[in-house]
Amino acid sequence: GETNQANANAQPHVRTLTLHEEEIQRRLLLFFALCTKKHTLLKTLIDIYIQASAEVRRVIHKQMPGLLKAIGSTSPVLMEIISTSPEEAMKFVLHTLKVLTEGGTLKPPPNLVVAAKSLYSRFSDVQILIPIIPGLSKDEVLTLLPKVANLPSAPPPAHPIIRVVVQRIAQGPAPLTPSELLVALHILDTKDVSLAKQLEAVKACLDLPAIYKQEVMAVVLQQLIGLAHIPPLFMRTVIVTMQRFPKLMGFIMSALSRLITKSVWNDKNLWEGFIKCAQLAKPHSFPVLVQLPPPQLENLLQKSPDLKEPLAKFAREKGSAHLVSRAIMKVL
């Protein structure tokens, strides 16, 4: 009985809130209608927004698409508001940019790009530029990537902002191709971005298999293996690619051979990744492993003793054809 009584008491309160929201909406829509006729009233809207409660702000956000659609992104007053907005109205402006670019799927008009850049020059908040990424140059996007990668992770179930950015670049009209983006994320300077954040960014790309297809990943790995310094996450990306696209096995084994010529064992993380990849790729990796210098092969077999017997069998079969050196036969 008590529960029913409590529910009965709660009902009018719930209804009052709903009516309150409806009343806010009714008044707002009247004011929005005036704004569409007289754009300068948008400045008053900003003042209202700054003073408003969280509930009123929520209703404003909800109703903004209709208002912005009616005003359009060519309104000089709207552009002025975006570029000169105070920090207290930042959420209003970010929402405006998102609505005007339909979540970043449309290439923004030049005047909107100029307005957003002007605001960014005052606050350096990278979120200002995310909706207009398709309107930036390749160099501008590359300069932004460390800041984007460092943005705080949103709590689940929200996607990390980096994922939103990756989708925007990879799916829409953008100054970077998906392969250029993934290469750029691999080579971010670790002085600017932690390895954990870099991994989150690379993972955001690899979580989009419809974009990062077999041919795109082949281009990415080809470019990364050609670098003077192999990036720390290279082997992780190689393993993910190998598991996802078995047809690239031959291509990946030739990449491992190139790593031997680059003395991969001098980098602890890359070497561990190399060993893990060799284990997962057996027996395809055997022709690569017999190319290792004897001390490194010995080290690999200490870490992966289960490889010794099948590798020795492979070496005996190939040894007679002089494909395996005597020093390697000795190790095995």
CSV table of C-alpha atoms in Angstrom, one decimal:
chain,number,residue,atom,x,y,z
A,1,GLY,CA,0.0,0.0,0.0
A,2,GLU,CA,2.8,2.4,0.9
A,3,THR,CA,4.4,1.9,-2.5
A,4,ASN,CA,1.2,2.7,-4.3
A,5,GLN,CA,0.7,5.8,-2.1
A,6,ALA,CA,4.3,6.9,-2.9
A,7,ASN,CA,3.6,6.4,-6.7
A,8,ALA,CA,0.4,8.4,-6.4
A,9,ASN,CA,2.2,11.2,-4.7
A,10,ALA,CA,5.0,11.1,-7.4
A,11,GLN,CA,2.6,11.3,-10.4
A,12,PRO,CA,1.6,15.1,-10.2
A,13,HIS,CA,5.3,15.9,-9.8
A,14,VAL,CA,6.2,14.1,-13.0
A,15,ARG,CA,3.3,15.8,-14.9
A,16,THR,CA,4.4,19.2,-13.6
A,17,LEU,CA,7.9,18.6,-15.0
A,18,THR,CA,6.5,17.6,-18.4
A,19,LEU,CA,4.2,20.6,-18.5
A,20,HIS,CA,7.0,22.8,-17.5
A,21,GLU,CA,9.1,21.5,-20.4
A,22,GLU,CA,6.2,22.0,-22.8
A,23,GLU,CA,5.8,25.6,-21.6
A,24,ILE,CA,9.5,26.2,-22.1
A,25,GLN,CA,9.3,24.7,-25.6
A,26,ARG,CA,6.2,26.8,-26.5
A,27,ARG,CA,7.9,30.1,-25.5
A,28,LEU,CA,11.1,29.1,-27.1
A,29,LEU,CA,9.5,28.3,-30.4
A,30,LEU,CA,7.8,31.7,-30.4
A,31,PHE,CA,11.1,33.3,-29.8
A,32,PHE,CA,12.8,31.1,-32.5
A,33,ALA,CA,10.2,32.2,-35.0
A,34,LEU,CA,11.1,35.8,-34.3
A,35,CYS,CA,14.9,34.9,-34.7
A,36,THR,CA,14.3,33.5,-38.2
A,37,LYS,CA,12.8,36.9,-39.2
A,38,LYS,CA,15.4,39.0,-37.4
A,39,HIS,CA,18.7,37.3,-37.1
A,40,THR,CA,20.2,39.8,-34.7
A,41,LEU,CA,17.9,38.3,-32.0
A,42,LEU,CA,20.3,35.4,-31.9
A,43,LYS,CA,22.5,37.5,-29.8
A,44,THR,CA,19.7,37.7,-27.2
A,45,LEU,CA,19.3,34.0,-27.5
A,46,ILE,CA,23.0,33.6,-26.5
A,47,ASP,CA,22.4,35.8,-23.4
A,48,ILE,CA,19.3,33.7,-22.5
A,49,TYR,CA,21.4,30.5,-22.9
A,50,ILE,CA,24.2,31.7,-20.7
A,51,GLN,CA,21.7,32.5,-17.9
A,52,ALA,CA,19.5,29.5,-18.4
A,53,SER,CA,19.1,26.4,-16.2
A,54,ALA,CA,20.3,23.0,-17.4
A,55,GLU,CA,16.7,22.1,-18.3
A,56,VAL,CA,16.1,25.2,-20.4
A,57,ARG,CA,19.5,24.6,-22.2
A,58,ARG,CA,18.4,21.0,-22.9
A,59,VAL,CA,15.2,22.2,-24.6
A,60,ILE,CA,17.2,24.8,-26.6
A,61,HIS,CA,19.5,22.1,-27.9
A,62,LYS,CA,16.6,19.9,-28.8
A,63,GLN,CA,14.9,22.7,-30.8
A,64,MET,CA,18.0,24.2,-32.4
A,65,PRO,CA,18.0,22.1,-35.6
A,66,GLY,CA,14.8,23.6,-36.8
A,67,LEU,CA,16.0,27.1,-36.0
A,68,LEU,CA,19.4,26.7,-37.7
A,69,LYS,CA,17.8,25.1,-40.8
A,70,ALA,CA,15.6,28.1,-41.2
A,71,ILE,CA,18.5,30.6,-40.7
A,72,GLY,CA,21.1,28.7,-42.7
A,73,SER,CA,24.9,28.7,-42.5
A,74,THR,CA,25.2,31.8,-44.7
A,75,SER,CA,23.8,34.2,-42.1
A,76,PRO,CA,26.5,36.8,-41.3
A,77,VAL,CA,24.9,37.3,-37.8
A,78,LEU,CA,25.2,33.5,-37.0
A,79,MET,CA,28.8,33.5,-38.3
A,80,GLU,CA,29.6,36.5,-36.0
A,81,ILE,CA,28.1,34.7,-33.0
A,82,ILE,CA,30.1,31.6,-33.7
A,83,SER,CA,33.4,33.5,-34.0
A,84,THR,CA,32.9,35.9,-31.1
A,85,SER,CA,31.0,33.7,-28.7
A,86,PRO,CA,32.0,33.8,-25.0
A,87,GLU,CA,33.2,30.6,-23.3
A,88,GLU,CA,30.0,30.3,-21.3
A,89,ALA,CA,28.1,29.6,-24.6
A,90,MET,CA,30.6,27.1,-25.9
A,91,LYS,CA,28.2,24.1,-25.7
A,92,PHE,CA,25.6,26.2,-27.7
A,93,VAL,CA,28.3,26.9,-30.4
A,94,LEU,CA,29.5,23.3,-30.5
A,95,HIS,CA,25.9,22.1,-30.9
A,96,THR,CA,25.4,24.7,-33.7
A,97,LEU,CA,28.5,23.6,-35.6
A,98,LYS,CA,27.4,19.9,-35.3
A,99,VAL,CA,23.9,20.7,-36.6
A,100,LEU,CA,25.1,22.9,-39.5
A,101,THR,CA,27.5,20.2,-40.7
A,102,GLU,CA,25.0,17.4,-40.0
A,103,GLY,CA,27.4,15.8,-37.6
A,104,GLY,CA,30.3,16.5,-39.9
A,105,THR,CA,29.0,14.5,-42.9
A,106,LEU,CA,28.7,17.6,-45.1
A,107,LYS,CA,31.6,19.7,-46.3
A,108,PRO,CA,31.1,23.0,-44.5
A,109,PRO,CA,30.8,26.3,-46.4
A,110,PRO,CA,34.0,28.5,-46.3
A,111,ASN,CA,32.4,31.2,-44.1
A,112,LEU,CA,31.6,28.5,-41.4
A,113,VAL,CA,35.2,27.3,-41.6
A,114,VAL,CA,36.5,30.8,-41.1
A,115,ALA,CA,34.1,31.4,-38.1
A,116,ALA,CA,35.1,28.1,-36.4
A,117,LYS,CA,38.8,28.8,-36.9
A,118,SER,CA,38.3,32.3,-35.4
A,119,LEU,CA,36.7,30.8,-32.3
A,120,TYR,CA,39.4,28.1,-32.1
A,121,SER,CA,42.1,30.8,-32.2
A,122,ARG,CA,40.6,32.2,-29.0
A,123,PHE,CA,40.0,29.0,-27.0
A,124,SER,CA,42.2,26.3,-28.6
A,125,ASP,CA,39.5,23.7,-27.9
A,126,VAL,CA,40.0,21.1,-30.6
A,127,GLN,CA,36.3,20.1,-30.3
A,128,ILE,CA,35.4,23.4,-32.2
A,129,LEU,CA,37.2,22.1,-35.3
A,130,ILE,CA,36.0,18.5,-35.3
A,131,PRO,CA,32.7,19.2,-37.1
A,132,ILE,CA,34.5,21.2,-39.8
A,133,ILE,CA,37.3,18.7,-40.5
A,134,PRO,CA,36.2,18.2,-44.1
A,135,GLY,CA,36.8,21.9,-44.7
A,136,LEU,CA,40.4,21.9,-43.3
A,137,SER,CA,43.6,21.3,-45.2
A,138,LYS,CA,45.6,18.0,-44.9
A,139,ASP,CA,48.4,19.8,-42.9
A,140,GLU,CA,45.8,21.4,-40.5
A,141,VAL,CA,44.2,18.0,-39.8
A,142,LEU,CA,47.7,16.4,-39.2
A,143,THR,CA,48.5,19.2,-36.8
A,144,LEU,CA,45.3,18.6,-34.9
A,145,LEU,CA,45.7,14.8,-34.6
A,146,PRO,CA,47.7,14.8,-31.3
A,147,LYS,CA,45.2,17.1,-29.7
A,148,VAL,CA,42.3,14.9,-30.9
A,149,ALA,CA,44.0,11.7,-29.7
A,150,ASN,CA,44.5,13.3,-26.2
A,151,LEU,CA,40.9,14.2,-25.7
A,152,PRO,CA,39.5,12.5,-22.6
A,153,SER,CA,37.7,9.2,-23.2
A,154,ALA,CA,33.9,9.3,-22.9
A,155,PRO,CA,32.4,6.9,-20.4
A,156,PRO,CA,30.7,3.9,-22.1
A,157,PRO,CA,28.4,3.5,-24.0
A,158,ALA,CA,29.5,6.7,-25.7
A,159,HIS,CA,32.2,6.3,-28.4
A,160,PRO,CA,35.5,8.0,-27.8
A,161,ILE,CA,35.8,11.3,-29.6
A,162,ILE,CA,38.7,9.9,-31.6
A,163,ARG,CA,36.3,7.4,-33.1
A,164,VAL,CA,33.9,10.1,-34.2
A,165,VAL,CA,36.8,11.9,-35.8
A,166,VAL,CA,38.1,8.8,-37.5
A,167,GLN,CA,34.6,8.1,-38.9
A,168,ARG,CA,34.3,11.7,-40.1
A,169,ILE,CA,37.6,11.6,-41.9
A,170,ALA,CA,37.2,8.0,-43.2
A,171,GLN,CA,33.6,8.2,-44.4
A,172,GLY,CA,33.0,11.8,-45.5
A,173,PRO,CA,34.7,14.2,-47.9
A,174,ALA,CA,38.0,14.7,-46.2
A,175,PRO,CA,41.5,16.1,-46.7
A,176,LEU,CA,43.1,12.7,-45.7
A,177,THR,CA,42.5,9.2,-47.1
A,178,PRO,CA,41.8,6.4,-44.6
A,179,SER,CA,45.2,5.0,-45.1
A,180,GLU,CA,47.0,8.3,-44.6
A,181,LEU,CA,45.0,8.8,-41.4
A,182,LEU,CA,46.0,5.4,-40.0
A,183,VAL,CA,49.7,5.9,-40.9
A,184,ALA,CA,49.6,9.4,-39.3
A,185,LEU,CA,48.1,7.9,-36.1
A,186,HIS,CA,50.9,5.3,-35.9
A,187,ILE,CA,53.6,7.9,-36.1
A,188,LEU,CA,52.3,10.4,-33.6
A,189,ASP,CA,55.1,11.6,-31.4
A,190,THR,CA,55.1,9.8,-28.0
A,191,LYS,CA,56.2,13.1,-26.4
A,192,ASP,CA,52.8,14.5,-27.4
A,193,VAL,CA,50.5,11.5,-27.1
A,194,SER,CA,50.8,8.5,-24.6
A,195,LEU,CA,51.0,5.0,-26.1
A,196,ALA,CA,47.6,4.2,-24.5
A,197,LYS,CA,45.9,7.2,-26.3
A,198,GLN,CA,47.7,6.3,-29.5
A,199,LEU,CA,46.4,2.7,-29.2
A,200,GLU,CA,42.9,4.0,-28.6
A,201,ALA,CA,43.1,6.1,-31.8
A,202,VAL,CA,44.6,3.2,-34.0
A,203,LYS,CA,41.9,0.9,-32.5
A,204,ALA,CA,39.2,3.4,-33.5
A,205,CYS,CA,40.3,2.9,-37.1
A,206,LEU,CA,40.6,-0.9,-37.0
A,207,ASP,CA,37.1,-1.0,-35.5
A,208,LEU,CA,35.8,0.2,-38.8
A,209,PRO,CA,36.3,-2.9,-41.1
A,210,ALA,CA,34.0,-1.5,-43.7
A,211,ILE,CA,36.6,1.2,-44.3
A,212,TYR,CA,39.8,-0.5,-43.3
A,213,LYS,CA,39.5,-3.3,-45.9
A,214,GLN,CA,42.3,-5.6,-47.1
A,215,GLU,CA,43.6,-3.3,-49.8
A,216,VAL,CA,43.7,-0.3,-47.4
A,217,MET,CA,45.6,-2.3,-44.7
A,218,ALA,CA,48.1,-3.5,-47.3
A,219,VAL,CA,48.9,0.1,-48.2
A,220,VAL,CA,49.2,1.1,-44.5
A,221,LEU,CA,51.6,-1.7,-43.7
A,222,GLN,CA,53.6,-1.1,-46.8
A,223,GLN,CA,54.1,2.6,-45.8
A,224,LEU,CA,54.9,1.8,-42.2
A,225,ILE,CA,57.5,-0.9,-43.0
A,226,GLY,CA,59.3,1.6,-45.2
A,227,LEU,CA,59.9,4.0,-42.4
A,228,ALA,CA,63.4,4.5,-40.9
A,229,HIS,CA,61.9,4.0,-37.4
A,230,ILE,CA,59.2,1.4,-37.1
A,231,PRO,CA,56.4,2.8,-34.9
A,232,PRO,CA,55.7,1.0,-31.5
A,233,LEU,CA,52.2,-0.2,-32.5
A,234,PHE,CA,53.3,-1.6,-35.9
A,235,MET,CA,53.4,-5.3,-34.8
A,236,ARG,CA,50.0,-5.0,-33.1
A,237,THR,CA,48.5,-3.7,-36.3
A,238,VAL,CA,50.2,-6.5,-38.3
A,239,ILE,CA,48.7,-9.2,-36.1
A,240,VAL,CA,45.2,-7.7,-36.2
A,241,THR,CA,45.5,-7.5,-40.1
A,242,MET,CA,46.8,-11.0,-40.4
A,243,GLN,CA,43.9,-12.4,-38.3
A,244,ARG,CA,41.4,-10.4,-40.2
A,245,PHE,CA,42.7,-10.9,-43.7
A,246,PRO,CA,44.4,-14.3,-44.1
A,247,LYS,CA,45.0,-13.6,-47.8
A,248,LEU,CA,47.6,-11.0,-46.8
A,249,MET,CA,49.8,-13.8,-45.1
A,250,GLY,CA,52.4,-13.8,-47.9
A,251,PHE,CA,52.6,-10.0,-47.8
A,252,ILE,CA,53.0,-10.0,-44.0
A,253,MET,CA,55.7,-12.7,-44.1
A,254,SER,CA,57.7,-10.5,-46.5
A,255,ALA,CA,57.2,-7.6,-44.0
A,256,LEU,CA,58.7,-9.8,-41.2
A,257,SER,CA,61.7,-10.5,-43.5
A,258,ARG,CA,62.2,-6.8,-43.9
A,259,LEU,CA,62.1,-6.4,-40.1
A,260,ILE,CA,65.0,-8.8,-39.8
A,261,THR,CA,67.1,-6.6,-42.1
A,262,LYS,CA,66.1,-3.7,-39.7
A,263,SER,CA,67.4,-5.7,-36.6
A,264,VAL,CA,63.9,-5.8,-35.1
A,265,TRP,CA,65.4,-7.5,-31.9
A,266,ASN,CA,66.9,-4.2,-30.9
A,267,ASP,CA,63.4,-2.9,-29.9
A,268,LYS,CA,62.0,-5.0,-27.0
A,269,ASN,CA,58.3,-4.3,-27.9
A,270,LEU,CA,58.7,-4.9,-31.6
A,271,TRP,CA,60.7,-8.0,-31.0
A,272,GLU,CA,58.0,-9.4,-28.7
A,273,GLY,CA,55.4,-8.6,-31.3
A,274,PHE,CA,57.5,-10.3,-34.0
A,275,ILE,CA,57.7,-13.5,-31.9
A,276,LYS,CA,53.9,-13.4,-31.2
A,277,CYS,CA,53.3,-12.9,-35.0
A,278,ALA,CA,55.7,-15.8,-35.9
A,279,GLN,CA,53.8,-18.1,-33.5
A,280,LEU,CA,50.4,-17.2,-34.8
A,281,ALA,CA,51.6,-17.5,-38.4
A,282,LYS,CA,53.3,-20.9,-38.2
A,283,PRO,CA,54.1,-22.8,-40.4
A,284,HIS,CA,54.1,-19.8,-42.8
A,285,SER,CA,56.6,-18.0,-40.6
A,286,PHE,CA,59.2,-20.8,-40.8
A,287,PRO,CA,61.0,-19.6,-44.0
A,288,VAL,CA,61.3,-16.2,-42.2
A,289,LEU,CA,62.6,-17.5,-38.9
A,290,VAL,CA,65.5,-19.4,-40.5
A,291,GLN,CA,66.7,-16.1,-41.8
A,292,LEU,CA,67.3,-14.8,-38.3
A,293,PRO,CA,70.9,-14.6,-37.0
A,294,PRO,CA,71.7,-17.7,-34.7
A,295,PRO,CA,71.7,-15.7,-31.4
A,296,GLN,CA,68.3,-14.1,-32.1
A,297,LEU,CA,66.8,-17.4,-33.2
A,298,GLU,CA,68.1,-19.0,-30.0
A,299,ASN,CA,66.4,-16.1,-28.0
A,300,LEU,CA,63.2,-16.6,-29.9
A,301,LEU,CA,63.1,-20.4,-29.2
A,302,GLN,CA,63.8,-19.7,-25.5
A,303,LYS,CA,60.6,-17.5,-25.5
A,304,SER,CA,58.7,-19.9,-27.7
A,305,PRO,CA,60.0,-23.4,-27.1
A,306,ASP,CA,57.0,-25.0,-28.8
A,307,LEU,CA,58.4,-23.7,-32.2
A,308,LYS,CA,61.6,-25.6,-31.9
A,309,GLU,CA,60.5,-29.1,-33.0
A,310,PRO,CA,58.3,-28.1,-36.1
A,311,LEU,CA,61.0,-25.5,-37.1
A,312,ALA,CA,63.8,-28.2,-36.9
A,313,LYS,CA,61.6,-30.5,-39.0
A,314,PHE,CA,61.1,-27.7,-41.6
A,315,ALA,CA,64.9,-26.9,-41.5
A,316,ARG,CA,65.9,-30.6,-42.1
A,317,GLU,CA,63.6,-30.8,-45.1
A,318,LYS,CA,65.0,-27.5,-46.5
A,319,GLY,CA,68.6,-28.0,-45.3
A,320,SER,CA,69.5,-30.4,-48.1
A,321,ALA,CA,68.5,-27.7,-50.6
A,322,HIS,CA,70.9,-25.3,-48.9
A,323,LEU,CA,68.1,-23.0,-47.9
A,324,VAL,CA,69.1,-23.1,-44.2
A,325,SER,CA,72.6,-22.2,-43.0
A,326,ARG,CA,74.7,-24.7,-41.0
A,327,ALA,CA,74.8,-22.2,-38.1
A,328,ILE,CA,71.0,-22.2,-37.9
A,329,MET,CA,70.9,-26.0,-38.2
A,330,LYS,CA,73.2,-26.1,-35.2
A,331,VAL,CA,70.8,-23.9,-33.1
A,332,LEU,CA,68.0,-26.2,-34.0
